mmCIF file of C-alpha atoms in Angstrom:
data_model
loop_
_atom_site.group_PDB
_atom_site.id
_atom_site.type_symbol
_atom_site.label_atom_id
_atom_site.label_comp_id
_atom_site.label_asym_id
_atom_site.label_seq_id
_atom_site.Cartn_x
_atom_site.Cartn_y
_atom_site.Cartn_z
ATOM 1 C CA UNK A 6 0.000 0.000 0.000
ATOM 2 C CA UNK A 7 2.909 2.584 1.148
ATOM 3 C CA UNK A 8 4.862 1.929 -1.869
ATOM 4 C CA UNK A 9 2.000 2.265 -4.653
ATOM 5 C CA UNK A 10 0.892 5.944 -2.552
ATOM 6 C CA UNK A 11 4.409 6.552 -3.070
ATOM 7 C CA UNK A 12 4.678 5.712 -6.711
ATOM 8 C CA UNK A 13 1.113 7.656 -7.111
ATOM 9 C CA UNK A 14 2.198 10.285 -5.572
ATOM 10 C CA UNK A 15 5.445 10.796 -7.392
ATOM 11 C CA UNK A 16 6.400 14.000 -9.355
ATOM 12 C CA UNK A 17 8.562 15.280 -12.702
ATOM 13 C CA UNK A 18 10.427 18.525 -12.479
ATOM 14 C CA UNK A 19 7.267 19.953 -13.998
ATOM 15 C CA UNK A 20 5.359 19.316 -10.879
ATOM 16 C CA UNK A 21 3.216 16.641 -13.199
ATOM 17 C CA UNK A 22 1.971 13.309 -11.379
ATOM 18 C CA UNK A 23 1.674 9.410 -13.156
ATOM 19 C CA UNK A 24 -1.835 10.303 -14.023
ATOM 20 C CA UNK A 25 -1.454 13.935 -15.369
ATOM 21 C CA UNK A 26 1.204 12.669 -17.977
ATOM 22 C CA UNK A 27 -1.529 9.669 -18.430
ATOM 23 C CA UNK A 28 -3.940 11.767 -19.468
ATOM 24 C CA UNK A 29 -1.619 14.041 -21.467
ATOM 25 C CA UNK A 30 -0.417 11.733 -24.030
ATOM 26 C CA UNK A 31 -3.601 10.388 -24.009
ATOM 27 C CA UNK A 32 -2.406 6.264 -22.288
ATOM 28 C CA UNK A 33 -6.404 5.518 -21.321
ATOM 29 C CA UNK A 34 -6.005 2.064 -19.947
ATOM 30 C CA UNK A 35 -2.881 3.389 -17.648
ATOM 31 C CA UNK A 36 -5.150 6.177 -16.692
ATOM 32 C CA UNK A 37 -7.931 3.525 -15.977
ATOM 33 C CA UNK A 38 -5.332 1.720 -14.364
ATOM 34 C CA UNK A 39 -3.863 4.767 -12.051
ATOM 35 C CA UNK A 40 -7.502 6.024 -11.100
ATOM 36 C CA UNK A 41 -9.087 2.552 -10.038
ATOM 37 C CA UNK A 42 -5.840 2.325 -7.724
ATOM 38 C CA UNK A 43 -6.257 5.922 -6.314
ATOM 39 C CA UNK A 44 -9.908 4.986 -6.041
ATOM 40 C CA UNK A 45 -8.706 1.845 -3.760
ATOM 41 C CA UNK A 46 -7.200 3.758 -1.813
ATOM 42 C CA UNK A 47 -9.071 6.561 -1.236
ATOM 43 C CA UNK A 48 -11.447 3.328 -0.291
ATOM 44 C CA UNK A 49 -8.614 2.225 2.378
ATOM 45 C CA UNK A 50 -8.452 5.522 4.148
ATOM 46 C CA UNK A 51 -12.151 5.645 4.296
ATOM 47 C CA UNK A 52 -13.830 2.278 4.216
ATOM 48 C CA UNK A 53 -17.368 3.589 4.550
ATOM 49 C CA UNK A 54 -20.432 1.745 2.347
ATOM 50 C CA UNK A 55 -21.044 5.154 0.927
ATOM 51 C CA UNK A 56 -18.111 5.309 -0.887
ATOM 52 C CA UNK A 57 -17.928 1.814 -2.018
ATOM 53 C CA UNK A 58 -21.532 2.450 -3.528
ATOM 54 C CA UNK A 59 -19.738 5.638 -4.938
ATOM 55 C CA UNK A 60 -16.966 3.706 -6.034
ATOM 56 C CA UNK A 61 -19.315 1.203 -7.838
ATOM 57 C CA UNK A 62 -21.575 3.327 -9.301
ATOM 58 C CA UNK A 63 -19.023 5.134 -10.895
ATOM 59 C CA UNK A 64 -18.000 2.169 -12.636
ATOM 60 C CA UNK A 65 -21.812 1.393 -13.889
ATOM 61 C CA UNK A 66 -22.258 4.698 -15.473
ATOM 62 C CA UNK A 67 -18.900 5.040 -17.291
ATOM 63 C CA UNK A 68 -19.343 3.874 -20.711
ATOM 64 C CA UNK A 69 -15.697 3.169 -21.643
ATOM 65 C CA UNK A 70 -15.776 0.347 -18.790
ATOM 66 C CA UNK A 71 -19.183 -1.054 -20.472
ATOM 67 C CA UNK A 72 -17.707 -1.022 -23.846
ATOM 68 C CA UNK A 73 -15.199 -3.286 -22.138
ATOM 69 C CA UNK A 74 -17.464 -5.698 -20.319
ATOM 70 C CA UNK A 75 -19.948 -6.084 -23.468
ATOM 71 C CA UNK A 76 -16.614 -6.927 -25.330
ATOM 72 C CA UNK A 77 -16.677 -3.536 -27.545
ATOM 73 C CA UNK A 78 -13.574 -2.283 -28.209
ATOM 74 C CA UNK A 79 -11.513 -5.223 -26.790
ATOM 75 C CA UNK A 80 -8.331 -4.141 -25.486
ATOM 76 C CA UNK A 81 -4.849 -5.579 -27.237
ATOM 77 C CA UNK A 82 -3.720 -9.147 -25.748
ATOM 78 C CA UNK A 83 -0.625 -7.120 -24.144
ATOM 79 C CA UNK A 84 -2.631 -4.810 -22.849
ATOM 80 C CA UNK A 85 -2.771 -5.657 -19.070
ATOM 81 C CA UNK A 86 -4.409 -2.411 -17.573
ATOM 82 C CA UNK A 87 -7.890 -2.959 -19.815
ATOM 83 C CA UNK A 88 -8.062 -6.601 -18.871
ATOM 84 C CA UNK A 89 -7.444 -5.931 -14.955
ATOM 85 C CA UNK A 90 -10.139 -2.939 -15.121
ATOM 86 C CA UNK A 91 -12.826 -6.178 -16.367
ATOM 87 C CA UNK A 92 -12.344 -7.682 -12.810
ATOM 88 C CA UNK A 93 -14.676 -4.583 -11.258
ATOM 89 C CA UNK A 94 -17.356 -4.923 -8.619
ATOM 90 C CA UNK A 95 -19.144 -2.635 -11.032
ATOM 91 C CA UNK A 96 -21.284 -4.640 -13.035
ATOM 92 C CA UNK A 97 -21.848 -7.446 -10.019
ATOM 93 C CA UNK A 98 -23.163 -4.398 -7.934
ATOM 94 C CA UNK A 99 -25.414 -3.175 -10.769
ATOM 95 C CA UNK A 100 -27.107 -6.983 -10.995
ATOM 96 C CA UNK A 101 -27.062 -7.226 -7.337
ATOM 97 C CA UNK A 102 -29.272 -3.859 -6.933
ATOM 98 C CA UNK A 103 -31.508 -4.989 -9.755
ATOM 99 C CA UNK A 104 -32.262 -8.604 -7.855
ATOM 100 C CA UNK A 105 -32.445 -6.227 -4.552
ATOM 101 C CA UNK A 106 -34.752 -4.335 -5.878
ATOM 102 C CA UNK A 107 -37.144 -6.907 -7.293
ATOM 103 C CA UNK A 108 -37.332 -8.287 -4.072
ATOM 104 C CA UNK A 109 -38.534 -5.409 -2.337
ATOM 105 C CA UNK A 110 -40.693 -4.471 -4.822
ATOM 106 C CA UNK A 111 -42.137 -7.667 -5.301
ATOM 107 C CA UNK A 112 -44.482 -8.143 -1.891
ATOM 108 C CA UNK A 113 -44.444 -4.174 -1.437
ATOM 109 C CA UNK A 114 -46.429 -3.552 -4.800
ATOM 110 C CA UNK A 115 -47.368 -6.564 -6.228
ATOM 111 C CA UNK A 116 -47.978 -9.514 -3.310
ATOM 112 C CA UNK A 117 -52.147 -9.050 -2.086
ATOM 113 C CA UNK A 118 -51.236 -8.979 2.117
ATOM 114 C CA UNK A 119 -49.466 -5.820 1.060
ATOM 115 C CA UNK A 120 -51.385 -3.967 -0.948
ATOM 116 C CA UNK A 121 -55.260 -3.862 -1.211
ATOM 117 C CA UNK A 122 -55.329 -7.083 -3.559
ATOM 118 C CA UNK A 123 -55.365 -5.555 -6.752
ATOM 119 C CA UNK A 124 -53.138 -9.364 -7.910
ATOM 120 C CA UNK A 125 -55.486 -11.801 -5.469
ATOM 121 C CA UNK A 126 -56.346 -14.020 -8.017
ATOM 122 C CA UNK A 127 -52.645 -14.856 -9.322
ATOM 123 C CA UNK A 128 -51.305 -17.260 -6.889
ATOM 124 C CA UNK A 129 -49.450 -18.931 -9.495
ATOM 125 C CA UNK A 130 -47.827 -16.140 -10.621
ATOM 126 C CA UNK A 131 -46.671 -14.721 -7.346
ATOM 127 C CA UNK A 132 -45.381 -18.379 -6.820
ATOM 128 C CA UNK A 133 -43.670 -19.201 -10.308
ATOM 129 C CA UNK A 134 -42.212 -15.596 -9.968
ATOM 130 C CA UNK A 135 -40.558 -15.749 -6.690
ATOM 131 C CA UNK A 136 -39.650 -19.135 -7.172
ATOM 132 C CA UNK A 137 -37.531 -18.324 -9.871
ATOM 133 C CA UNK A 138 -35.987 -15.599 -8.485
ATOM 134 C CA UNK A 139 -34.854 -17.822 -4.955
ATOM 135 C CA UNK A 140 -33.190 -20.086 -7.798
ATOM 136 C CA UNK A 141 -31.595 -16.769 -9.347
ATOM 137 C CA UNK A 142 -30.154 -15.739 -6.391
ATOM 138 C CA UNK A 143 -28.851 -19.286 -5.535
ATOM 139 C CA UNK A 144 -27.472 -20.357 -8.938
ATOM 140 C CA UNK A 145 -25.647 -16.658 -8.793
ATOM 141 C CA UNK A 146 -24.191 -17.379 -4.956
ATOM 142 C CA UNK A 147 -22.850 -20.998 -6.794
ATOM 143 C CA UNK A 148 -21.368 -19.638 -9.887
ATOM 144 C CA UNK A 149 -19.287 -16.950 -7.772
ATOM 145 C CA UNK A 150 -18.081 -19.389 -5.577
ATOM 146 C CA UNK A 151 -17.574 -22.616 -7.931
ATOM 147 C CA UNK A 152 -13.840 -23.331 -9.074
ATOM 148 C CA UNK A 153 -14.377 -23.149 -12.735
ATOM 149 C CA UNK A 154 -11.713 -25.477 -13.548
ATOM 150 C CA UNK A 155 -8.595 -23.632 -12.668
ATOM 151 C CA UNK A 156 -4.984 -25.590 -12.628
ATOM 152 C CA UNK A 157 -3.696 -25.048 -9.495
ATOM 153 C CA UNK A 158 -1.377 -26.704 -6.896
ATOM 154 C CA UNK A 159 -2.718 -24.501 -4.395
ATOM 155 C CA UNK A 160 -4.407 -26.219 -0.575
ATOM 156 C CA UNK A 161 -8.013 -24.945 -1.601
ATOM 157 C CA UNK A 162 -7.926 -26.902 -5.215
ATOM 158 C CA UNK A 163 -9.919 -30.265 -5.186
ATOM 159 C CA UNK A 164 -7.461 -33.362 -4.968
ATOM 160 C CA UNK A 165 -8.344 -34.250 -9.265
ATOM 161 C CA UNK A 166 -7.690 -30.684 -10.522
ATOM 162 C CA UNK A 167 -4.460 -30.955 -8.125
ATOM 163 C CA UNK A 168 -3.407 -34.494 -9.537
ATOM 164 C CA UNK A 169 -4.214 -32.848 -13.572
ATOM 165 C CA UNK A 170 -1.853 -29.617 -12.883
ATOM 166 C CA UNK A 171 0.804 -31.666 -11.426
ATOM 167 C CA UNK A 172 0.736 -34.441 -14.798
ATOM 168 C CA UNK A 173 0.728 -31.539 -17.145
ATOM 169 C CA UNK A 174 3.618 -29.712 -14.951
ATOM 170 C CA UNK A 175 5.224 -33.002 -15.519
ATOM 171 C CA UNK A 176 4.266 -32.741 -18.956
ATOM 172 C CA UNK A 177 5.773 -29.432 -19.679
ATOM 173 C CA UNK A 178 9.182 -29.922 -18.607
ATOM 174 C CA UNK A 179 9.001 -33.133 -20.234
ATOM 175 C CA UNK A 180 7.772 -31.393 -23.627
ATOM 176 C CA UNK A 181 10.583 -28.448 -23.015
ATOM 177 C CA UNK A 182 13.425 -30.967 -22.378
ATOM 178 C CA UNK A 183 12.673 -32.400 -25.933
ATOM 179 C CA UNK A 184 12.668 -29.137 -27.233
ATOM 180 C CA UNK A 185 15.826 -27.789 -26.022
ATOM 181 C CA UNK A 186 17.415 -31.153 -27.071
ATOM 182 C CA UNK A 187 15.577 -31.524 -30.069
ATOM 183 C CA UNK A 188 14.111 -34.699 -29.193
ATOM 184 C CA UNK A 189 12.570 -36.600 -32.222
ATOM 185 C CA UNK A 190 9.822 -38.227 -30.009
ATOM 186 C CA UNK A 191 8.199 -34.941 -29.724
ATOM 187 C CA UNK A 192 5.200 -35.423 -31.670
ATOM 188 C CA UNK A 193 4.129 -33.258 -34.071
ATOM 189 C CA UNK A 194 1.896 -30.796 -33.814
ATOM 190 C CA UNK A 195 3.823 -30.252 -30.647
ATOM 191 C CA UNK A 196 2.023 -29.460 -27.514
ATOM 192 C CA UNK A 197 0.300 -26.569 -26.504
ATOM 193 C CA UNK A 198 1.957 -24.991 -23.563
ATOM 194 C CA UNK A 199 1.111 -22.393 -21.770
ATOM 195 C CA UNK A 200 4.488 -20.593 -19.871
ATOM 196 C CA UNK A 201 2.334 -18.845 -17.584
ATOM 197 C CA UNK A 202 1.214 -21.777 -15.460
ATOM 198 C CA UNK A 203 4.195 -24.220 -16.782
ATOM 199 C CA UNK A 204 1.438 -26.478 -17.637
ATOM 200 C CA UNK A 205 0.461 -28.630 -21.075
ATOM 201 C CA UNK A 206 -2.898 -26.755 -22.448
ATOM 202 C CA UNK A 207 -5.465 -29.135 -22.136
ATOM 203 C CA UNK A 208 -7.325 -29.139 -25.550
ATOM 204 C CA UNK A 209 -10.542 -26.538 -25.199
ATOM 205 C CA UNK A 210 -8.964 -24.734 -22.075
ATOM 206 C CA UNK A 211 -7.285 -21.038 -22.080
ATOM 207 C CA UNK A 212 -5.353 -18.729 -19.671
ATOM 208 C CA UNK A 213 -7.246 -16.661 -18.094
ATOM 209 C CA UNK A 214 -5.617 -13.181 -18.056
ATOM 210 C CA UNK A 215 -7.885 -12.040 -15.164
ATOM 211 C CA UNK A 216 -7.870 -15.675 -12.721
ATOM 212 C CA UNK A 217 -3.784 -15.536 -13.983
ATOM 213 C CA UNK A 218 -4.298 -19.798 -14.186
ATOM 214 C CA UNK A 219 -5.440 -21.656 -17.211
ATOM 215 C CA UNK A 220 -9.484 -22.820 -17.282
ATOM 216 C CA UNK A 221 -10.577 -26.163 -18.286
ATOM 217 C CA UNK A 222 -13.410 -25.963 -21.236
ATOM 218 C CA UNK A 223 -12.542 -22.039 -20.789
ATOM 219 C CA UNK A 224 -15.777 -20.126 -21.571
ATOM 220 C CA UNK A 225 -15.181 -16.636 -21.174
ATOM 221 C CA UNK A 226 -14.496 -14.097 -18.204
ATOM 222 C CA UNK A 227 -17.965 -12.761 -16.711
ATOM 223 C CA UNK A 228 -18.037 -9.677 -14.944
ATOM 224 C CA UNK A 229 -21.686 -9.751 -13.719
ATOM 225 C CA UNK A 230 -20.992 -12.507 -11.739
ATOM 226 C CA UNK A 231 -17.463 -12.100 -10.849
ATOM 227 C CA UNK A 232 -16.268 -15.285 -11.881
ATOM 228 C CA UNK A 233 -14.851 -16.917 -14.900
ATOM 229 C CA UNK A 234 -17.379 -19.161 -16.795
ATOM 230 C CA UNK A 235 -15.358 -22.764 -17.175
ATOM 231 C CA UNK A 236 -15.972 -26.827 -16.833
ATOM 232 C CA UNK A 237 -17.185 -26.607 -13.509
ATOM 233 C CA UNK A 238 -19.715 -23.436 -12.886
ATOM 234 C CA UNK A 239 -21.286 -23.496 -16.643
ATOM 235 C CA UNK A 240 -23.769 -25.221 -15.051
ATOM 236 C CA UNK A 241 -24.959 -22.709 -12.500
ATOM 237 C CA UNK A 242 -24.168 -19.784 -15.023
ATOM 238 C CA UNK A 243 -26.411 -21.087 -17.491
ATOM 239 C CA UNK A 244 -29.070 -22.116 -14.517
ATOM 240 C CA UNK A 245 -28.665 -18.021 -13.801
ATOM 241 C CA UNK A 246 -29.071 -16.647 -16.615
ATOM 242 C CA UNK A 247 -32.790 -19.486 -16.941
ATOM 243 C CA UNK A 248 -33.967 -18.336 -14.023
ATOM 244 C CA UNK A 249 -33.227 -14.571 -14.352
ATOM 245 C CA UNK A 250 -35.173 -15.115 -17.899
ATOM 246 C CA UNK A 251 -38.207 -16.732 -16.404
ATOM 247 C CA UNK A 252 -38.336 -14.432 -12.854
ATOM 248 C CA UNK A 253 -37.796 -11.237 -15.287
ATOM 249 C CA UNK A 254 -40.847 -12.164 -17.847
ATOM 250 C CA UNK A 255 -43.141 -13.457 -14.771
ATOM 251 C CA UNK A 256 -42.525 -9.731 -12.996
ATOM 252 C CA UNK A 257 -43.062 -7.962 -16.275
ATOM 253 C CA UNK A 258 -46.549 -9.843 -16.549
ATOM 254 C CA UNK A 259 -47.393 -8.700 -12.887
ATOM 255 C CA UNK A 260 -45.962 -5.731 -13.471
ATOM 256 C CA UNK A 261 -47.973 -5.232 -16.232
ATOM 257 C CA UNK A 262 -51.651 -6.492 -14.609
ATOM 258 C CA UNK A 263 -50.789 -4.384 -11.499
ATOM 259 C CA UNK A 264 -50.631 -1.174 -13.323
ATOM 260 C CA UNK A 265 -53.687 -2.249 -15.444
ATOM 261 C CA UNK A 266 -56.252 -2.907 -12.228
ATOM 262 C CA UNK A 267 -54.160 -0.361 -10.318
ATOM 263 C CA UNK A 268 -56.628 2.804 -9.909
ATOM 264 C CA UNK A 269 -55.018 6.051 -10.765
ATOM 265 C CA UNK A 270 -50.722 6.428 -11.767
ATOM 266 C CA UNK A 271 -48.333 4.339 -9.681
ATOM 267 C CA UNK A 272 -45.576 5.883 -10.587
ATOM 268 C CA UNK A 273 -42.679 4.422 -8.282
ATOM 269 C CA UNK A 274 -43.943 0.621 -9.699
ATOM 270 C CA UNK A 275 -44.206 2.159 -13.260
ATOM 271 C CA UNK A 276 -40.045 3.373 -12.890
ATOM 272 C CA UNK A 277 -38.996 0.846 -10.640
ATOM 273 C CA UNK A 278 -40.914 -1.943 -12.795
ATOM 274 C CA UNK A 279 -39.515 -0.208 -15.976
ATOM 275 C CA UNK A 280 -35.520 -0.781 -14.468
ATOM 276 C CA UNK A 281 -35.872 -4.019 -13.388
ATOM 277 C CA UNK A 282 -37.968 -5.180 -16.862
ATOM 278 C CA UNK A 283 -34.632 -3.821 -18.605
ATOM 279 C CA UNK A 284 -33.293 -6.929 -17.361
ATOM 280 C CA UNK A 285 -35.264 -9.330 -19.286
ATOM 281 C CA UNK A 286 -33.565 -8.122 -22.893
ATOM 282 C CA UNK A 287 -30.211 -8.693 -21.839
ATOM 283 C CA UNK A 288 -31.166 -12.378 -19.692
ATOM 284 C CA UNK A 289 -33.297 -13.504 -22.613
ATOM 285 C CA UNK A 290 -30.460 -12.600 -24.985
ATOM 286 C CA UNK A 291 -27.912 -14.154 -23.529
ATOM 287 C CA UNK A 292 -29.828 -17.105 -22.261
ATOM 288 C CA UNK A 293 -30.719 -17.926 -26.206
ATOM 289 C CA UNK A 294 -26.896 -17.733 -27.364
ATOM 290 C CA UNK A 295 -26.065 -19.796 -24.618
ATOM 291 C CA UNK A 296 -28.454 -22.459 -25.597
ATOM 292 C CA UNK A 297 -26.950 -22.126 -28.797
ATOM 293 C CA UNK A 298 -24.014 -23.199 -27.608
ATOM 294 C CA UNK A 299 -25.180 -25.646 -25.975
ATOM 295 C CA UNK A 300 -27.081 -27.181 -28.230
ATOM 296 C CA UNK A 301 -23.458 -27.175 -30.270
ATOM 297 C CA UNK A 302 -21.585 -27.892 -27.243
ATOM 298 C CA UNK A 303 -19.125 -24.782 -27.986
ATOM 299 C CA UNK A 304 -17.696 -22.745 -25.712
ATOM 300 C CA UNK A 305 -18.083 -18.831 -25.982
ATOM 301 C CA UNK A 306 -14.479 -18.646 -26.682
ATOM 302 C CA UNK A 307 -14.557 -20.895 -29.617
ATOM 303 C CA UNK A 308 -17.206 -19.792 -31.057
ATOM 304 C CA UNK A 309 -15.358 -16.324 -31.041
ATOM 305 C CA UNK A 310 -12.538 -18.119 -32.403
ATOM 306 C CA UNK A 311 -14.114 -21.137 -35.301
ATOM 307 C CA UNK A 312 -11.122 -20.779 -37.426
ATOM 308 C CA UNK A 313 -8.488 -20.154 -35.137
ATOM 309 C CA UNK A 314 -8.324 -23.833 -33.436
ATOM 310 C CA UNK A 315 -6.881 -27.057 -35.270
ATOM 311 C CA UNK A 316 -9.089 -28.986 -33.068
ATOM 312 C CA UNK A 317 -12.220 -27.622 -35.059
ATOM 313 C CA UNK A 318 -11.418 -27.969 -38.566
ATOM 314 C CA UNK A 319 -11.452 -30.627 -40.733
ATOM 315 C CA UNK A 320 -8.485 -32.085 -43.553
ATOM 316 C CA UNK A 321 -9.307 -29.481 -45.811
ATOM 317 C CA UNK A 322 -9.438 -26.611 -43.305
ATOM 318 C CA UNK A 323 -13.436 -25.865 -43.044
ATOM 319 C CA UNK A 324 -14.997 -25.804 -39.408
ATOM 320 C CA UNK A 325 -15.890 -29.068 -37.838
ATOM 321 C CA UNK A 326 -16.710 -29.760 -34.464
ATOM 322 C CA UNK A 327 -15.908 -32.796 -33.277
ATOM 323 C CA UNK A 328 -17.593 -32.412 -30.183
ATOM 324 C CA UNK A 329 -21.124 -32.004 -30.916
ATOM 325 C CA UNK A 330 -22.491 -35.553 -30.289
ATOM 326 C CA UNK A 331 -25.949 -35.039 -30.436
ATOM 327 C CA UNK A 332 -28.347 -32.611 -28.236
ATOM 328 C CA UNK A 333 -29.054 -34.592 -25.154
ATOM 329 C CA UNK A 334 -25.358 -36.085 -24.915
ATOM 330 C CA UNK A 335 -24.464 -32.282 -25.306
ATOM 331 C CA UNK A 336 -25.882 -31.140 -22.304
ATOM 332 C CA UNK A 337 -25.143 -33.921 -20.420
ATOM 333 C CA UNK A 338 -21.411 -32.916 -20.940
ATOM 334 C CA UNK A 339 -22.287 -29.364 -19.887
ATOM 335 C CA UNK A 340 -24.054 -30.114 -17.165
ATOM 336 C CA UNK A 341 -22.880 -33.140 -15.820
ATOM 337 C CA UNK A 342 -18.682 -32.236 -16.034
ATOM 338 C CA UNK A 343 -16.794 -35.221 -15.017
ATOM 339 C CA UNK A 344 -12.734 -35.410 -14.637
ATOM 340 C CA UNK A 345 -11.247 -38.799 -14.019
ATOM 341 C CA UNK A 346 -7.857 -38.463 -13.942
ATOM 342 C CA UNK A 347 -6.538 -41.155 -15.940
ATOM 343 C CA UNK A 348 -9.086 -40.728 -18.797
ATOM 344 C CA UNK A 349 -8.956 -37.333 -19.097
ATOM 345 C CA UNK A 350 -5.174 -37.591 -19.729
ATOM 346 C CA UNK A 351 -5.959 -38.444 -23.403
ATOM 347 C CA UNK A 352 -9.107 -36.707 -23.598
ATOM 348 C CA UNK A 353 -7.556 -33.153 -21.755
ATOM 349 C CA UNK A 354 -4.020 -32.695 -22.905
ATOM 350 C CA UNK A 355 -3.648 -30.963 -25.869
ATOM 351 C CA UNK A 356 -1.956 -32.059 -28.756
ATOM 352 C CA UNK A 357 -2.990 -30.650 -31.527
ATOM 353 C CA UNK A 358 -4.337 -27.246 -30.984
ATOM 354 C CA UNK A 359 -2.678 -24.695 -32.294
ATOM 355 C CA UNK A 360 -1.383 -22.021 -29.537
ATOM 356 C CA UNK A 361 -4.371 -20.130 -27.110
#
C-alpha cells in the first residue's frame, strides 16, 4: 500500500503526477489503471459503504468500462491495464441492486397482504415468480463461488484438478526438455503450452488473463458474476441466466396487470418496474446464445474463435466440431462435467491445438 501511494504520488520537475502525464499523451487504460488504484485507496483511508456504492456506481455509469465488459472495443492481448479494469465490482453491484430491488418491490407492490389485492387471483404467478428468483439468487451465490476449472497446486484446489496440474507440470518440462534437445519423439503438432502456469494446455482450455491460471473448457471471463465461466460453474451460469429469464418475464406480466387494475398512476412501480424489466432483454439474450451453444456444445471462446483452433477444422481446413455428439449427450457434458484423472489424460491434454 505505502509503496503504490508513493509511486502515485510521485512528481517530474514539472510538478506533473503518473496520471497527469496519463492523461496528457492520451495512455487511457494506464489512466484507468492509475484512477481505479487511487480509487482503492481513497477506499482504504475511508472504508465507509457510501463510498464503495460511490466507487461502484461510478464504474456502472462510465461507458468506456461497459464497452469493455460487453466486449466492444476489446483491449490488445498485451494490454494488461484494460483486462485488470474487467475484474470490477461494477457490473456485479449493478445486478445485485436490480435482484435487490425486485425483491422489495415484489411483496411491497405486487404480493395481495401488502397492498389492497389488486393481484389476489394470481397465486401462481406470485409463486412461479418468486420461485424463480430464490433459484436466481442461488445459482448466482454458486457460480461466484464454484472453481471453474482452474490448474492449481494450491491447498483450496480439489485433490483431481491438483493431480491434472501436477501431470501436465510433468508434462511441460518433459515437452521443453525435448525441445531444447531436439528430441525426435516430440510429436508433431507439438504441444500446446502455456508458460504462464508451466502447464500442457489441455485441448478446449485457455489462460485466463484475469484468474492468472489456465481454465478447463474455458468459456469466457464474466463480470456480472465475478467469476470466470469454465468446466465446472457453466452449469450454475447457465441455470442463472434461466432463471433470471423466467423471474424477469413473470414480474413484467405482474408488473404489467398491477398497473392495469391499479386505480389512478403508480408511478414508483411504473419506474422501478420499468428498471428491473430492462433486465429481461439482456437475460433472454444471452440465455438464447447460450443455448446455442449448448445445443453445439461450444464454448463462448470458440465460437469467437471457429477458425483459429486445429481442433475444429477438418483435412481441408473448413470448421468441424468434433464435439457435438448429439443434443441430449451435449448437455449432459455441460451439465454433468466429469474429470477422471486417468481418462482425461488423453481426452484433456492438448496435442494438436494450435497455440491459445
Amino acid at each position: 500500500g505505502k509503496l503504490v501511494r508513493d509511486l502515485l504520488g510521485l512528481r517530474d520537475n514539472k510538478g506533473e503526477t503518473p496520471l497527469d502525464l496519463a492523461v496528457k499523451k492520451k495512455k487511457v487504460a494506464v489512466e484507468i489503471l492509475l484512477r481505479d488504484w487511487m480509487d482503492r485507496l481513497a477506499l482504504e483511508d475511508n472504508p465507509s459503504c457510501a463510498r464503495v456504492c460511490h466507487r461502484s456506481i461510478k464504474q456502472v455509469f462510465s461507458l468506456r468500462n461497459w464497452m469493455m465488459w460487453i466486449g466492444l472495443g476489446m483491449p490488445s492481448s498485451n494490454n494488461e491495464a484494460m483486462f485488470h479494469m474487467q475484474k470490477s465490482v461494477g457490473p456485479m453491484f449493478l445486478v445485485i441492486m436490480m435482484i435487490t430491488l425486485a425483491i422489495v418491490m415484489y411483496p411491497w407492490k405486487f404480493l395481495p397482504m401488502w397492498r389492497e389485492g389488486y393481484l389476489w387471483d394470481l397465486p401462481f404467478l406470485h409463486m412461479f415468480t418468486m420461485s424463480n428468483i430464490l433459484i436466481l439468487l442461488y445459482s448466482l451465490y454458486k457460480t461466484y463461488i464454484t472453481d471453474p476449472g482452474m490448474l492449481s497446486t494450491s491447498s483450496n484446489t480439489s485433490t483431481e484438478l491438483h493431480d491434472l496440474t501436477l501431470h501436465l507440470q510433468s508434462e511441460y518440462e518433459n515437452a521443453l526438455d525435448a525441445l531444447t534437445t531436439d528430441d525426435s519423439s516430440l510429436q508433431s503438432p507439438r504441444p500446446n503450452l502455456c508458460h504462464s502456469c508451466h502447464v500442457v494446455k489441455p485441448k478446449r482450455s485457455k489462460h485466463c488473463r484475469i484468474q492468472r491460471k489456465c481454465v478447463l473448457l474455458f468459456d469466457h471471463y464474466c463480470p456480472f458474476v465475478g467469476n470466470t465461466i469454465g468446466l465446472y460453474n457453466y452449469k450454475y451460469f447457465y441455470t442463472f441466466l434461466l432463471a433470471m429469464t423466467l423471474s424477469e418475464i413473470g414480474f413484467f406480466i405482474t408488473w404489467v396487470l398491477y398497473l392495469k387494475r391499479f386505480p389512478g398512476r403508480d408511478v414508483a412501480a411504473l419506474v422501478l418496474g420499468f428498471f428491473v424489466s430492462l433486465l429481461s432483454l439482456i437475460g433472454g439474450g444471452m440465455l438464447l446464445y447460450h443455448t446455442q451453444l449448448v445445443w453445439g456444445n461450444l464454448t463462448t471462446n470458440e465460437h469467437h474463435n471457429l477458425y483459429k483452433y486445429e481442433y475444429l477444422k477438418d483435412e481441408r481446413g473448413r470448421f468441424r466440431n468434433a464435439f457435438d455428439k448429439g443434443c441430449l449427450a451435449n448437455i449432459n457434458e455441460r451439465f454433468c462435467p466429469k474429470l477422471g484423472i486417468e481418462d482425461e489424460r488423453r481426452e484433456f491434454i492438448n496435442r494438436g491445438a494450435d497455440a491459445v
